[in-house]
Structures are given as structure tokens and as C-alpha cells.
């Protein structure tokens, strides 16, 4: 995670960003700290990546890379405003001694890639349509040696996979079908017949931009409908308030890069 000490909305690269809306950076840091403390309280170890001046979106750490089994597939950002973030993430993984593979294809890390270790023996789901380019899916498969299923995103408000779909445990997911092409919806229904299906309202409240440990599901406090559905399915929703970071087009999951050893 990387604290939003330099967070502002001074460019707009997704429909949520409005450069005329004031941002309370101090409040953003406070809310981010609440998320960090929640994760620590749930037993996670959180590494903090130092934020850099001039990289306001660095708080969305999920976009910096994608790791599986200690192998890191680096990010290559679509927009020049975020390009320099990739190197900061690379330095972090290098310092931990992880195997880091520099990408040649445009991809935004965990924003568009997710991993389910127990689904079909280890499955990567990958989004495209707005940020990550399709050839990056093949590159990730080659780097990680896991099957990668390409899913087309079709709603500009839901421009990353991690705003449309989330793993709830090692083999099941929750997703909003309307974010995907009809064919991608068929693929998801075929692969995950017991998935939890979320509503458009859940998705637009950034409810799917969640972090789950298989039981506790940390999600935006605005996603009350999804929280109720998750509770009914036996999970424990853990709501956190991240209203300032929504102004940049992100929530819980965007702030967290999972380190899969
Ligand atoms: N402002 C950032 C962008 O448009 C938000 C990134 C959100 N991150 C995510 N993992 N969905 O790139």
C-alpha cells in the first residue's frame, strides 16, 4: 500500500475523475490509514511503498504489478501520467528479492489481473477493453505459467477488472455481469456457477473493489447492498470509508497490491 500523501485529482483518465472537484488530501490519508489498520487487525502484513511527489495515483498500488507464486509480472501503464509508478513498484520487489519480469505489453497489474489458486488448479482472470491490452494476457500466461482467461470489459465507468469482479476465496468470485461483454458473461457463468452476482448499484458504489481473506470481506462502506448479500452468503463484510479516494476512481482493492509468495 502507498499512502495518499500527494493525492490530488489534477488530470482525468477515468469518468470518476473531475479536476474541478476539491480533494481533501488529509482526509484521504486518514481514510487510507483506516483501511491499513483494518487489514492489520485482520492479520495481514502490510508493506508501505513511499509515495512520490507528482504521482498522485500512486495510492492505487494494485496497478503497479501482478504477482503469483513469488513471480512478479510488472506493469506498463496506459497513460503517461502514471508511467513512472511502475519503476517504484519494481524497486520494491527487487528489494525483497522477488523475481521481477519487465513487461513489454501495456497492463495495469492487479487492476486487470486476479488469481484464484484453487480454481482449476490455479487460474488467472484478466480484463481488457480500457487499460490492459490483450497481448499482455498472453505475456502474463507465459511469465506466470498459469492459464489466463481474457474477459472483455464494456462499461467505461468500470474500466478495470478489479472494479467489476473480485475473488471471495481461493475458488469463487463475486462479479457484476453488466461490466462484461455477453460472451465474457457466458464464460464467467460457465467457470463460476456458484458465483455471487452483484448489482450495478453495488459496482458503482465500488463494492466489488474489495479485499477478501475467504471470510472477512473488506469493502467500501457505500456498498451496503453487496454487504448484505455477502453476509447472507456466510461472509463477514468489513466496511471501510474511502470517499476521498473514490474521487480518483478507486476504492479498497485499488489501494492494495497483494504479495503472493
Ligand atoms: N485514477 C486511477 C486511474 O485511473 C485509479 C486507479 C484505480 N485502480 C484500480 N485498481 N482500479 O488509473
PDB file of C-alpha atoms in Angstrom, residues 67-181:
ATOM      1  CA  UNK A  67       2.452 -11.474  -8.597  1.00  0.00           C
ATOM      2  CA  UNK A  68       1.809 -15.213  -8.470  1.00  0.00           C
ATOM      3  CA  UNK A  69       3.991 -17.695  -6.556  1.00  0.00           C
ATOM      4  CA  UNK A  70       6.725 -15.142  -5.962  1.00  0.00           C
ATOM      5  CA  UNK A  71       6.985 -14.212  -9.643  1.00  0.00           C
ATOM      6  CA  UNK A  72       6.132 -10.613 -10.460  1.00  0.00           C
ATOM      7  CA  UNK A  73       4.753  -9.515 -13.812  1.00  0.00           C
ATOM      8  CA  UNK A  74       5.431  -5.775 -13.902  1.00  0.00           C
ATOM      9  CA  UNK A  75       3.007  -3.098 -15.013  1.00  0.00           C
ATOM     10  CA  UNK A  76       3.209  -0.838 -18.031  1.00  0.00           C
ATOM     11  CA  UNK A  77       0.677   1.946 -17.575  1.00  0.00           C
ATOM     12  CA  UNK A  78      -1.598   3.116 -20.342  1.00  0.00           C
ATOM     13  CA  UNK A  79      -1.437   6.827 -19.509  1.00  0.00           C
ATOM     14  CA  UNK A  80       1.807   8.841 -19.331  1.00  0.00           C
ATOM     15  CA  UNK A  81       0.676  10.462 -16.072  1.00  0.00           C
ATOM     16  CA  UNK A  82       1.146   7.115 -14.310  1.00  0.00           C
ATOM     17  CA  UNK A  83       4.081   5.624 -16.243  1.00  0.00           C
ATOM     18  CA  UNK A  84       6.702   6.387 -13.578  1.00  0.00           C
ATOM     19  CA  UNK A  85       4.825   4.402 -10.921  1.00  0.00           C
ATOM     20  CA  UNK A  86       5.949   1.110 -12.440  1.00  0.00           C
ATOM     21  CA  UNK A  87       9.612   1.725 -11.566  1.00  0.00           C
ATOM     22  CA  UNK A  88       8.751   2.459  -7.928  1.00  0.00           C
ATOM     23  CA  UNK A  89       6.980  -0.889  -7.692  1.00  0.00           C
ATOM     24  CA  UNK A  90       9.844  -2.649  -9.414  1.00  0.00           C
ATOM     25  CA  UNK A  91      12.327  -1.240  -6.880  1.00  0.00           C
ATOM     26  CA  UNK A  92      10.107  -2.553  -4.094  1.00  0.00           C
ATOM     27  CA  UNK A  93      10.027  -6.126  -5.455  1.00  0.00           C
ATOM     28  CA  UNK A  94      13.758  -6.028  -6.257  1.00  0.00           C
ATOM     29  CA  UNK A  95      14.457  -5.022  -2.652  1.00  0.00           C
ATOM     30  CA  UNK A  96      12.546  -8.110  -1.471  1.00  0.00           C
ATOM     31  CA  UNK A  97      14.472 -10.320  -3.885  1.00  0.00           C
ATOM     32  CA  UNK A  98      11.437 -11.424  -5.886  1.00  0.00           C
ATOM     33  CA  UNK A  99      11.778 -12.497  -9.495  1.00  0.00           C
ATOM     34  CA  UNK A 100      10.542  -9.485 -11.468  1.00  0.00           C
ATOM     35  CA  UNK A 101       9.677  -9.695 -15.147  1.00  0.00           C
ATOM     36  CA  UNK A 102       9.587  -6.441 -17.077  1.00  0.00           C
ATOM     37  CA  UNK A 103       6.510  -6.377 -19.344  1.00  0.00           C
ATOM     38  CA  UNK A 104       6.600  -5.405 -22.985  1.00  0.00           C
ATOM     39  CA  UNK A 105       2.812  -5.041 -23.191  1.00  0.00           C
ATOM     40  CA  UNK A 106       0.527  -2.405 -21.677  1.00  0.00           C
ATOM     41  CA  UNK A 107      -1.073  -3.724 -18.494  1.00  0.00           C
ATOM     42  CA  UNK A 108      -2.157  -2.249 -15.173  1.00  0.00           C
ATOM     43  CA  UNK A 109      -1.229  -5.044 -12.798  1.00  0.00           C
ATOM     44  CA  UNK A 110      -3.855  -6.197 -10.369  1.00  0.00           C
ATOM     45  CA  UNK A 111      -6.233  -3.614 -11.716  1.00  0.00           C
ATOM     46  CA  UNK A 112      -6.822  -6.032 -14.584  1.00  0.00           C
ATOM     47  CA  UNK A 113      -5.423  -9.336 -13.318  1.00  0.00           C
ATOM     48  CA  UNK A 114      -6.582 -11.538 -10.488  1.00  0.00           C
ATOM     49  CA  UNK A 115      -5.642 -15.032  -9.342  1.00  0.00           C
ATOM     50  CA  UNK A 116      -7.655 -17.930  -7.926  1.00  0.00           C
ATOM     51  CA  UNK A 117      -5.222 -20.572  -6.626  1.00  0.00           C
ATOM     52  CA  UNK A 118      -7.809 -23.330  -6.198  1.00  0.00           C
ATOM     53  CA  UNK A 119      -9.912 -22.797  -9.305  1.00  0.00           C
ATOM     54  CA  UNK A 120      -8.908 -25.367 -11.918  1.00  0.00           C
ATOM     55  CA  UNK A 121      -5.526 -25.757 -10.216  1.00  0.00           C
ATOM     56  CA  UNK A 122      -4.676 -22.059 -10.444  1.00  0.00           C
ATOM     57  CA  UNK A 123      -6.399 -19.629 -12.739  1.00  0.00           C
ATOM     58  CA  UNK A 124      -5.713 -16.040 -13.751  1.00  0.00           C
ATOM     59  CA  UNK A 125      -8.646 -13.857 -14.798  1.00  0.00           C
ATOM     60  CA  UNK A 126      -7.723 -10.871 -16.929  1.00  0.00           C
ATOM     61  CA  UNK A 127      -9.683  -7.837 -18.089  1.00  0.00           C
ATOM     62  CA  UNK A 128      -9.260  -5.758 -21.233  1.00  0.00           C
ATOM     63  CA  UNK A 129     -11.133  -3.063 -23.073  1.00  0.00           C
ATOM     64  CA  UNK A 130      -9.982   0.132 -21.366  1.00  0.00           C
ATOM     65  CA  UNK A 131      -6.465  -0.193 -19.940  1.00  0.00           C
ATOM     66  CA  UNK A 132      -4.681  -3.527 -20.251  1.00  0.00           C
ATOM     67  CA  UNK A 133      -4.084  -4.694 -23.820  1.00  0.00           C
ATOM     68  CA  UNK A 134      -4.964  -8.250 -24.881  1.00  0.00           C
ATOM     69  CA  UNK A 135      -1.344  -9.222 -25.777  1.00  0.00           C
ATOM     70  CA  UNK A 136      -0.468  -8.618 -22.107  1.00  0.00           C
ATOM     71  CA  UNK A 137      -2.747 -11.532 -21.196  1.00  0.00           C
ATOM     72  CA  UNK A 138      -0.653 -13.905 -23.297  1.00  0.00           C
ATOM     73  CA  UNK A 139       2.521 -12.357 -21.911  1.00  0.00           C
ATOM     74  CA  UNK A 140       1.276 -12.875 -18.335  1.00  0.00           C
ATOM     75  CA  UNK A 141       0.453 -16.512 -19.091  1.00  0.00           C
ATOM     76  CA  UNK A 142       3.948 -17.012 -20.474  1.00  0.00           C
ATOM     77  CA  UNK A 143       5.579 -15.322 -17.451  1.00  0.00           C
ATOM     78  CA  UNK A 144       3.434 -16.955 -14.764  1.00  0.00           C
ATOM     79  CA  UNK A 145       2.695 -20.368 -16.280  1.00  0.00           C
ATOM     80  CA  UNK A 146      -0.962 -20.194 -15.307  1.00  0.00           C
ATOM     81  CA  UNK A 147      -3.927 -20.261 -17.661  1.00  0.00           C
ATOM     82  CA  UNK A 148      -5.203 -16.756 -18.318  1.00  0.00           C
ATOM     83  CA  UNK A 149      -8.849 -16.201 -19.194  1.00  0.00           C
ATOM     84  CA  UNK A 150      -9.456 -12.965 -21.104  1.00  0.00           C
ATOM     85  CA  UNK A 151     -12.623 -11.074 -20.238  1.00  0.00           C
ATOM     86  CA  UNK A 152     -13.802  -8.035 -22.154  1.00  0.00           C
ATOM     87  CA  UNK A 153     -14.972  -5.050 -20.106  1.00  0.00           C
ATOM     88  CA  UNK A 154     -17.598  -2.855 -21.766  1.00  0.00           C
ATOM     89  CA  UNK A 155     -18.659  -0.129 -19.312  1.00  0.00           C
ATOM     90  CA  UNK A 156     -16.282   2.876 -19.159  1.00  0.00           C
ATOM     91  CA  UNK A 157     -17.227   3.547 -15.531  1.00  0.00           C
ATOM     92  CA  UNK A 158     -15.945   0.058 -14.731  1.00  0.00           C
ATOM     93  CA  UNK A 159     -12.654   0.387 -16.521  1.00  0.00           C
ATOM     94  CA  UNK A 160     -10.580  -2.159 -14.566  1.00  0.00           C
ATOM     95  CA  UNK A 161     -11.351  -5.806 -13.801  1.00  0.00           C
ATOM     96  CA  UNK A 162     -10.997  -5.139 -10.067  1.00  0.00           C
ATOM     97  CA  UNK A 163     -14.000  -2.804 -10.168  1.00  0.00           C
ATOM     98  CA  UNK A 164     -16.132  -5.499 -11.848  1.00  0.00           C
ATOM     99  CA  UNK A 165     -15.085  -8.746 -10.180  1.00  0.00           C
ATOM    100  CA  UNK A 166     -13.348  -9.996  -7.061  1.00  0.00           C
ATOM    101  CA  UNK A 167     -12.230 -13.347  -5.664  1.00  0.00           C
ATOM    102  CA  UNK A 168     -14.052 -14.100  -2.395  1.00  0.00           C
ATOM    103  CA  UNK A 169     -11.952 -17.133  -1.589  1.00  0.00           C
ATOM    104  CA  UNK A 170      -9.443 -19.322  -3.428  1.00  0.00           C
ATOM    105  CA  UNK A 171     -12.003 -20.663  -5.883  1.00  0.00           C
ATOM    106  CA  UNK A 172     -15.083 -18.446  -6.009  1.00  0.00           C
ATOM    107  CA  UNK A 173     -15.829 -14.915  -7.117  1.00  0.00           C
ATOM    108  CA  UNK A 174     -18.374 -12.112  -6.954  1.00  0.00           C
ATOM    109  CA  UNK A 175     -18.986 -10.014 -10.079  1.00  0.00           C
ATOM    110  CA  UNK A 176     -21.291  -7.578 -11.816  1.00  0.00           C
ATOM    111  CA  UNK A 177     -22.288  -9.148 -15.163  1.00  0.00           C
ATOM    112  CA  UNK A 178     -23.154  -5.818 -16.839  1.00  0.00           C
ATOM    113  CA  UNK A 179     -19.490  -4.803 -16.754  1.00  0.00           C
ATOM    114  CA  UNK A 180     -18.631  -7.605 -19.195  1.00  0.00           C
ATOM    115  CA  UNK A 181     -19.381  -8.402 -22.824  1.00  0.00           C
TER     116      UNK A 181
END
